[in-house]
C-alpha positions as a Python dict, from the first residue, in 0.01 Angstrom:
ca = {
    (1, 'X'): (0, 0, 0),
    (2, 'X'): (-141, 103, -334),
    (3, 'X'): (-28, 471, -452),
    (4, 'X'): (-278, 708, -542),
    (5, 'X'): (-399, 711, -888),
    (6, 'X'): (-359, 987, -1114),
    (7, 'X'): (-677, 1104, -1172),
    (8, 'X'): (-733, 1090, -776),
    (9, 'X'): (-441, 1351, -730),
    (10, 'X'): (-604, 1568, -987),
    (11, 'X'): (-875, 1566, -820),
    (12, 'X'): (-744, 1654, -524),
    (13, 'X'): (-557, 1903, -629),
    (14, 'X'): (-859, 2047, -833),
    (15, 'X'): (-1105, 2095, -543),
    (16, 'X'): (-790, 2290, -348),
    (17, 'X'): (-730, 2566, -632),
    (18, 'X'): (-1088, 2544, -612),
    (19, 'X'): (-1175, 2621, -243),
    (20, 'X'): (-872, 2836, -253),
    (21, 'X'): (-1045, 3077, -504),
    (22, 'X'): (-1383, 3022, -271),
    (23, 'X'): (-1244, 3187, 7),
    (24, 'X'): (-957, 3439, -135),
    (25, 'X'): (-1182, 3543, -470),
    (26, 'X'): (-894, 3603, -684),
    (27, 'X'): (-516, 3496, -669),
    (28, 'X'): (-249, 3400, -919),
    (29, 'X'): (-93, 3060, -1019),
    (30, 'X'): (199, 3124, -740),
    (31, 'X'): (-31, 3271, -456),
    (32, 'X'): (-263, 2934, -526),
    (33, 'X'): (45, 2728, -459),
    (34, 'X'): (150, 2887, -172),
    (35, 'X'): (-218, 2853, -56),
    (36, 'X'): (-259, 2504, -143),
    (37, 'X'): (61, 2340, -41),
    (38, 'X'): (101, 2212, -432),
    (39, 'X'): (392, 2252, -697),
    (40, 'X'): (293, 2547, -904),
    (41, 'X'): (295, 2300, -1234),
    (42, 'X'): (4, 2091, -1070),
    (43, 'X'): (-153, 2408, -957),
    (44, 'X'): (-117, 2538, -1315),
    (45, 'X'): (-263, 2228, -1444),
    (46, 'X'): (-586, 2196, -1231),
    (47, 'X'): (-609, 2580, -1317),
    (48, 'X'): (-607, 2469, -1697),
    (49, 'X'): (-853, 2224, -1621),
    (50, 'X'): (-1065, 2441, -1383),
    (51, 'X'): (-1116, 2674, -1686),
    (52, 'X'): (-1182, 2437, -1950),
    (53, 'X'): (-1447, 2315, -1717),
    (54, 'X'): (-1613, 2650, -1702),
    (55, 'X'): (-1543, 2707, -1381),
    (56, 'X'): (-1248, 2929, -1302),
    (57, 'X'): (-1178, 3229, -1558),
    (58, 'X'): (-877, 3476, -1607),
    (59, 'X'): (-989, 3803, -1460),
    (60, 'X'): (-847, 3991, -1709),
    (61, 'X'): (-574, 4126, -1426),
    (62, 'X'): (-189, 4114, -1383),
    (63, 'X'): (64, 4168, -1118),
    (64, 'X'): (384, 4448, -1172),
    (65, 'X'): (647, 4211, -1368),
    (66, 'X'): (890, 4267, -1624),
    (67, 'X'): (1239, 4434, -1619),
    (68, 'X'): (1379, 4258, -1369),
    (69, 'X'): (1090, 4228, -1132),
    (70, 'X'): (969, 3893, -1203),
    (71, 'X'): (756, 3780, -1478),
    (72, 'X'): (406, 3911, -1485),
    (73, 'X'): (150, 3664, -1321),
    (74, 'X'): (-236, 3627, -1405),
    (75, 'X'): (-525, 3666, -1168),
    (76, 'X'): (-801, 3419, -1143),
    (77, 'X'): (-1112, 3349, -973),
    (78, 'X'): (-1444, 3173, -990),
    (79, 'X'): (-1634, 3233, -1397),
    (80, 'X'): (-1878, 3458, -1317),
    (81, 'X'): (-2194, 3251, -1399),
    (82, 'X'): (-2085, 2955, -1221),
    (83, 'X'): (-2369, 2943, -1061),
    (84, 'X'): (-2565, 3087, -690),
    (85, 'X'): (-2747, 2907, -421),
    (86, 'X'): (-3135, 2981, -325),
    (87, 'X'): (-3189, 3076, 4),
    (88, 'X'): (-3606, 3036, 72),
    (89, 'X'): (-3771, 3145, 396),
    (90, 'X'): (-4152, 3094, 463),
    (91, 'X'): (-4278, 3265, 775),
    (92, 'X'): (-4606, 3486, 875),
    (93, 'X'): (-4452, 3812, 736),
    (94, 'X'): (-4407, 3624, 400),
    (95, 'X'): (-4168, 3443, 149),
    (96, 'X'): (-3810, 3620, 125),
    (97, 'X'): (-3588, 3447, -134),
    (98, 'X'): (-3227, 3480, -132),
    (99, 'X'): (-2923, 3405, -399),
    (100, 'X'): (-2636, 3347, -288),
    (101, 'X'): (-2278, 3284, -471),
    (102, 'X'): (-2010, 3066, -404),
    (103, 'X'): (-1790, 3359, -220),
    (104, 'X'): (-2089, 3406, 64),
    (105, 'X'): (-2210, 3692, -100),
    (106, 'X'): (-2578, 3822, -127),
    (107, 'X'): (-2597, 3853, -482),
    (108, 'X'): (-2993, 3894, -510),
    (109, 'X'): (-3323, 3931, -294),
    (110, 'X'): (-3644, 3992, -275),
    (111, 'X'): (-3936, 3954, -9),
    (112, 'X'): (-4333, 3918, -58),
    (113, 'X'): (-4563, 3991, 189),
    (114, 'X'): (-4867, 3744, 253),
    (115, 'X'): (-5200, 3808, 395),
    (116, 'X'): (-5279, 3478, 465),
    (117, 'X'): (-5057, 3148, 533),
    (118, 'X'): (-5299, 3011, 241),
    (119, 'X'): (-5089, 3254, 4),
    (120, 'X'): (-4800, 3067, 38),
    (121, 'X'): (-4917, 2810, -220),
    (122, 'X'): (-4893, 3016, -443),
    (123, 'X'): (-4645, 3308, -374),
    (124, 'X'): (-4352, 3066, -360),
    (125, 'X'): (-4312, 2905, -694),
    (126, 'X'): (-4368, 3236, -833),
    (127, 'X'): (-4088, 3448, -633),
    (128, 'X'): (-3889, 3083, -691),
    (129, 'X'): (-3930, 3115, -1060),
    (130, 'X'): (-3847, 3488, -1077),
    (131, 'X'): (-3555, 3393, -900),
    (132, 'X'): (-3438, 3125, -1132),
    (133, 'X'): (-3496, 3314, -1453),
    (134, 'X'): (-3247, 3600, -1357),
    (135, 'X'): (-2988, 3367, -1172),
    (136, 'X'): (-2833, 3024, -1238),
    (137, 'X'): (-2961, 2861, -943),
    (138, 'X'): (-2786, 2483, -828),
    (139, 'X'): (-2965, 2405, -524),
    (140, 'X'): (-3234, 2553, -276),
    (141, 'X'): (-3267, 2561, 82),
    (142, 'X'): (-3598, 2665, 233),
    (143, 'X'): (-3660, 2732, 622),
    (144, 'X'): (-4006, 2710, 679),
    (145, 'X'): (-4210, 2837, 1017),
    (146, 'X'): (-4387, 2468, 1070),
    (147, 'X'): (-4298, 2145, 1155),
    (148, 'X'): (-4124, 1938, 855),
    (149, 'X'): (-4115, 1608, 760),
    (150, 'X'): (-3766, 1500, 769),
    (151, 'X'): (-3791, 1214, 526),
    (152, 'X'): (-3981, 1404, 279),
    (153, 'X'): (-3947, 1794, 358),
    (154, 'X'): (-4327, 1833, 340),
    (155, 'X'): (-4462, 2046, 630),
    (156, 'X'): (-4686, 1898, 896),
    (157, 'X'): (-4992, 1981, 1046),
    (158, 'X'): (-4992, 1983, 1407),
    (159, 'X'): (-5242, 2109, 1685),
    (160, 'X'): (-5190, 2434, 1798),
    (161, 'X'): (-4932, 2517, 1514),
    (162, 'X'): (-5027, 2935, 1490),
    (163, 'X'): (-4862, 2953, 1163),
    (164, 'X'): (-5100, 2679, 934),
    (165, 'X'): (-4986, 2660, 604),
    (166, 'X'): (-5077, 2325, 508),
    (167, 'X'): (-4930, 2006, 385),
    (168, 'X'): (-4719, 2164, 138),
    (169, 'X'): (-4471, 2029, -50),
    (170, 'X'): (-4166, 2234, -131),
    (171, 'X'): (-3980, 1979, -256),
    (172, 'X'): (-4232, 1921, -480),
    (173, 'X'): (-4306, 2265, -572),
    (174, 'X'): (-3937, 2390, -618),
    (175, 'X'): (-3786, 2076, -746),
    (176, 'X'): (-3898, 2092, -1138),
    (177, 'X'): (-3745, 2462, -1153),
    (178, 'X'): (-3403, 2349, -1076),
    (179, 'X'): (-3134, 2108, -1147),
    (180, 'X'): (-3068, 2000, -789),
    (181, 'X'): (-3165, 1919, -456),
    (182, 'X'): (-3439, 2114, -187),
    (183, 'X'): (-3347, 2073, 130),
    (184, 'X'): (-3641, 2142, 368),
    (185, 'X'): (-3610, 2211, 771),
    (186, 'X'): (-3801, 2417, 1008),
    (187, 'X'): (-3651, 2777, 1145),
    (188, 'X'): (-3632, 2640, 1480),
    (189, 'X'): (-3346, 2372, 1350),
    (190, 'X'): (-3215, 2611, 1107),
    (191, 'X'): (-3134, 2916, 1390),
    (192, 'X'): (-2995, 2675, 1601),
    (193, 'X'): (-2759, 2576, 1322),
    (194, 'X'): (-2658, 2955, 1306),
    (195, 'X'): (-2621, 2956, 1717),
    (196, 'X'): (-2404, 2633, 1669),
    (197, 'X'): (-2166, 2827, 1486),
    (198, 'X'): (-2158, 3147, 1659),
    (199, 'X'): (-2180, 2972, 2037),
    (200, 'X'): (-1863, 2680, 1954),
    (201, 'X'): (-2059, 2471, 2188),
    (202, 'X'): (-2148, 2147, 2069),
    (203, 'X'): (-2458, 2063, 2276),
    (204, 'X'): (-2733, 2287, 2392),
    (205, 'X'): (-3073, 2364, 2360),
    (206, 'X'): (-3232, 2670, 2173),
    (207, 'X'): (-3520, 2773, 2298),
    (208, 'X'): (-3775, 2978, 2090),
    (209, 'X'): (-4019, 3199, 2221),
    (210, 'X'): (-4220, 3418, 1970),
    (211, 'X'): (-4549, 3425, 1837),
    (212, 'X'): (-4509, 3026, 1815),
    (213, 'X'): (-4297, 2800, 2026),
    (214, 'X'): (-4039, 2584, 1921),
    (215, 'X'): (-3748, 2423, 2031),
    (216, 'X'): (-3396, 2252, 1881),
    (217, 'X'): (-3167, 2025, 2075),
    (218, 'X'): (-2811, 2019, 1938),
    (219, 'X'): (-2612, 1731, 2022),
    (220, 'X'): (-2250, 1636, 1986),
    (221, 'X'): (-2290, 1937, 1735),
    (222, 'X'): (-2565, 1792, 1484),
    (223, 'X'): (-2929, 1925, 1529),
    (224, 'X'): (-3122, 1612, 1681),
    (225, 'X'): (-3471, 1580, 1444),
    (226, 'X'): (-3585, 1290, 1597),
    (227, 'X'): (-3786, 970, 1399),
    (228, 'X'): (-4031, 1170, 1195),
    (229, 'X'): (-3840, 1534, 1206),
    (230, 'X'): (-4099, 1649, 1480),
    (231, 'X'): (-3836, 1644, 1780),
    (232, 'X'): (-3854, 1974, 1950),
    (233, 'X'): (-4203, 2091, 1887),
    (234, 'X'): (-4281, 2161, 2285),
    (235, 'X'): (-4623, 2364, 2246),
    (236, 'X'): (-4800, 2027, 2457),
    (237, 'X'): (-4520, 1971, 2752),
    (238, 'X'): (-4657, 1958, 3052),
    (239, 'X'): (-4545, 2271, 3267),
    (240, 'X'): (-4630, 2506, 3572),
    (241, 'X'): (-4944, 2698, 3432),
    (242, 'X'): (-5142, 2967, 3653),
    (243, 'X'): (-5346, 2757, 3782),
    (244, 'X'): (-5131, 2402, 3795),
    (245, 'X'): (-5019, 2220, 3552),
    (246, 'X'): (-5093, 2227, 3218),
    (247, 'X'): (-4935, 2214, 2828),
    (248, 'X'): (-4705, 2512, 2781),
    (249, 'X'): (-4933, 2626, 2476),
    (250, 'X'): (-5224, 2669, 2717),
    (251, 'X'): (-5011, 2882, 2961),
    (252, 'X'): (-5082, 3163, 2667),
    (253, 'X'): (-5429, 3075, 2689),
    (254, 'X'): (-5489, 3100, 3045),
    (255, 'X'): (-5328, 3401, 3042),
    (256, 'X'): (-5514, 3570, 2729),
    (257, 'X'): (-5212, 3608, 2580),
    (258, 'X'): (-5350, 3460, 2234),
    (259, 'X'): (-5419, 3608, 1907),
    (260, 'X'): (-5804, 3629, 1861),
    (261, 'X'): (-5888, 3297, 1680),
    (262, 'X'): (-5577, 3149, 1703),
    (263, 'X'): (-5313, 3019, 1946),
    (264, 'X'): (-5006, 3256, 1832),
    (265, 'X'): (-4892, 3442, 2089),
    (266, 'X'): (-4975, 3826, 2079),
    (267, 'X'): (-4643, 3952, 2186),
    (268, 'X'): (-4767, 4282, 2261),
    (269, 'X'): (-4985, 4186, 2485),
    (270, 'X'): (-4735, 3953, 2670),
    (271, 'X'): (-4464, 4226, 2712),
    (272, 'X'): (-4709, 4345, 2985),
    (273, 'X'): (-4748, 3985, 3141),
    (274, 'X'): (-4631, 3888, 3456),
    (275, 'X'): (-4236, 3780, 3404),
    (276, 'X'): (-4304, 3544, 3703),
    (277, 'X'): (-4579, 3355, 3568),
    (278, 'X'): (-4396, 3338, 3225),
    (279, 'X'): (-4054, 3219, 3360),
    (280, 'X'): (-4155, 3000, 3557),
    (281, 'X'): (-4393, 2771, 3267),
    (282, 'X'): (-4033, 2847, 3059),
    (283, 'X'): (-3842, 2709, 3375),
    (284, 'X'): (-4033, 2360, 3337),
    (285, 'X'): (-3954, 2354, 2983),
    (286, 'X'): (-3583, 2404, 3047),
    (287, 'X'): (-3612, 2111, 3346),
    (288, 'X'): (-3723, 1862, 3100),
    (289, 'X'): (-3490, 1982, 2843),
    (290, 'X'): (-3198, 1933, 3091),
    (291, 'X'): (-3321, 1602, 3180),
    (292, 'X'): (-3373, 1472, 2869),
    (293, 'X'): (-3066, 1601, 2673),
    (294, 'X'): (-2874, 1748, 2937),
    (295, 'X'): (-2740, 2000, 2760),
    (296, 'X'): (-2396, 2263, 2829),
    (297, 'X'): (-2601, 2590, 2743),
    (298, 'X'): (-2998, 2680, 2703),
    (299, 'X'): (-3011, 2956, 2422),
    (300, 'X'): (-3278, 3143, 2455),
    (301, 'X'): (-3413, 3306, 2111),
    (302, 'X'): (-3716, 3485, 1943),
    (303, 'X'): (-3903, 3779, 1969),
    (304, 'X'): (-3959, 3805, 2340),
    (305, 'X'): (-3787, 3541, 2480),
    (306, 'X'): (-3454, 3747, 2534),
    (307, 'X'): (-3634, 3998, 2701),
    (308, 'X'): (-3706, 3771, 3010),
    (309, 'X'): (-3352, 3682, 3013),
    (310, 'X'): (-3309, 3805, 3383),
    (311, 'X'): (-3645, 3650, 3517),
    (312, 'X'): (-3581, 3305, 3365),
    (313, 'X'): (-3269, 3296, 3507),
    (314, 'X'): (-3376, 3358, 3842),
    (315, 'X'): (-3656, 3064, 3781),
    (316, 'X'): (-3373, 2857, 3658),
    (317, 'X'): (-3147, 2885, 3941),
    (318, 'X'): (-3426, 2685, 4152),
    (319, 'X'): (-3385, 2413, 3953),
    (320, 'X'): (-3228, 2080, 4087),
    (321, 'X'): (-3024, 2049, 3791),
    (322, 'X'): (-2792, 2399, 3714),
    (323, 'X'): (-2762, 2474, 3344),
    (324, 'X'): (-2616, 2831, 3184),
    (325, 'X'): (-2886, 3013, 3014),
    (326, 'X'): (-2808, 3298, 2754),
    (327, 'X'): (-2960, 3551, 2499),
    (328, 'X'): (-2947, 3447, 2170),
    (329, 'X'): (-2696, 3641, 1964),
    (330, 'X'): (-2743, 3545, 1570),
    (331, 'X'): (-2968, 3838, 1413),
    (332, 'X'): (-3185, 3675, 1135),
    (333, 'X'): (-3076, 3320, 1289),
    (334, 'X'): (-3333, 3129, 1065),
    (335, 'X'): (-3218, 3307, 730),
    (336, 'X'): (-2828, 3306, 879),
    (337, 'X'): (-2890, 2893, 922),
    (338, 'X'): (-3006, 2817, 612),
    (339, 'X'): (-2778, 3060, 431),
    (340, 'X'): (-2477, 2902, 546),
    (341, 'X'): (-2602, 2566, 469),
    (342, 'X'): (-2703, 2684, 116),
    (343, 'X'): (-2363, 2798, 106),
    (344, 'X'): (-2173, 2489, 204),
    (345, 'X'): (-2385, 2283, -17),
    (346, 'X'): (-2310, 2496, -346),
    (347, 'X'): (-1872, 2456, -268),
    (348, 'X'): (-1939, 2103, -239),
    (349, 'X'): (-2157, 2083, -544),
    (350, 'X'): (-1900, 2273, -725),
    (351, 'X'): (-1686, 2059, -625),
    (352, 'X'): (-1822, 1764, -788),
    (353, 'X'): (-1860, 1948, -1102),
    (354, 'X'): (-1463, 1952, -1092),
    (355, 'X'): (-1440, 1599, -1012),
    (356, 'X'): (-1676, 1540, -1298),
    (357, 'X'): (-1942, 1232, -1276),
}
């Protein structure tokens, strides 16, 4: 058995001190030993390294020492402009961007308002590039309220989508205003990501029921995106509609739960709906989720869907195949998603920097 090579032990030992500092924001040489498990002459040698590189600096702080009490020990923690994640959402109230830092921290946002899903086009390089200029931004992640292509991150175009913004492209748009990657998904896939972590369970469906539909199955704890990214988009499954069966989109419709001119669901209007009528279209969804992907737990999330907790329940337990169904509980779940992706992707980019190329 070969032994480890020199440069692989610094390594290793470089991305400890490193995630060390991530999560504790400031500790001395000793304290990063103890944390890490390493001798505190290898810890005070990735340290050396770590701040050569840029990215660890001496805060500037000490501990007591001196006269008998030990010698005095420096603080350290991540350089200040090491660098921040974007955080990107597009949805019908707007674009909100997001920095944040490698400690989890919020370190800078702003949100504009759109009239139009046309707007977008336009509104997000903008609040992207005022974003940039002010921060030094690594890598974006952007949860958008449409279908995405999972190859490409473009949005798709589907019938019956309420929130139409177009092909866009924000790979394409964000790309040339920063030095690495755009990762793309849809806010269904992203909230369940935030439910993964809060629930522990590792599969289950989440369920979204708001002024669109959506769906994300989560399987042996990755979200499943299917061929083309489009797996979960359930607006056409067939279901129990007022008058028979019919798509689960047109359940709105026969109801006149729609927004004038368009098929997103006036959630006003439906808090007045029959509960019946409504749980039991959502029950037929749940059956062929359950079939399908027979998942542990059916989350149920958006801005109405929680409130017929009790009433799709009582549809569910009809069923022929028993399955738990519960509220969501992640507030912002989209935003929370991507943030902690956005989050896990700047460590490990940091982390590279360390290693070098």
């Amino acid at each position: 058995m070969t032994r480890p090579s020199q440069e692989l032990l610094r390594s290793i030992s470089d991305e400890h001190v490193l995630r060390s500092l991530m999560s504790a924001r400031k500790l001395t040489r000793a304290e990063l030993a103890v944390e890490t498990g390493l001798s505190k002459p290898t810890v005070s040698e990735s340290v050396r390294r770590l701040v050569d590189q840029g990215l660890v600096a001496d805060t500037g702080e000490r501990t007591p020492g001196g006269r008998g009490k030990g010698r005095v020990g420096s603080f350290y923690s991540l350089a200040e402009d090491i660098g921040v994640a974007l955080v990107m959402t597009i949805s019908p109230d707007g674009v909100t961007a997001e920095c944040v830092d490698a400690y989890g921290d919020v370190v800078g946002r702003t949100h504009h308002p759109i009239a139009d899903p046309a707007e977008v086009a336009t509104v997000l390089p903008s609040v992207a590039a005022e974003t940039v200029a002010a921060h030094n931004v690594r890598l974006c992640t952007v949860s958008a309220a449409d279908p995405v292509d999972r190859r490409t991150g473009r949005l798709v175009q589907l019938p019956d989508s309420p929130f139409l913004v177009g092909e866009l492209d924000p790979v394409a748009v964000l790309g040339p205003l920063l030095h690495g990657p755009v990762v793309v998904d849809n806010d269904v896939n992203w909230a369940a990501q935030a439910e993964h972590a809060a629930l522990g369970v590792a599969d289950f469906a989440y369920l979204f029921l708001g002024e669109g539909l959506g769906c994300a199955v989560v399987s042996d704890g990755e979200v499943r995106r299917g061929h083309s990214g489009l797996a979960g988009e359930i607006s056409h499954l067939i279901t129990a509609g007022p008058s028979g069966a019919t798509s689960f989109i047109e359940v709105f419709g026969e109801l006149g739960l729609r927004r004038p001119g368009t098929t997103a669901i006036d959630v006003a209007r439906l808090r007045e709906a029959d509960p019946v009528v409504l749980a039991r279209a959502i029950g037929g969804v749940v059956m062929a989720l359950v079939t399908l992907a027979d998942p542990e737990v059916v989350v149920i999330g958006g801005s109405w869907g929680p409130s017929l907790l009790d009433a799709i329940k009582d549809e569910c337990a009809r069923l022929p195949r028993q399955v738990d169904v519960v509220a969501a509980s992640v507030a912002s779940p989209s935003l929370t998603g991507a943030r902690a992706a956005a989050l896990d992707l700047l460590r490990t980019a940091l982390v590279g920097v360390a290693k070098g190329p």
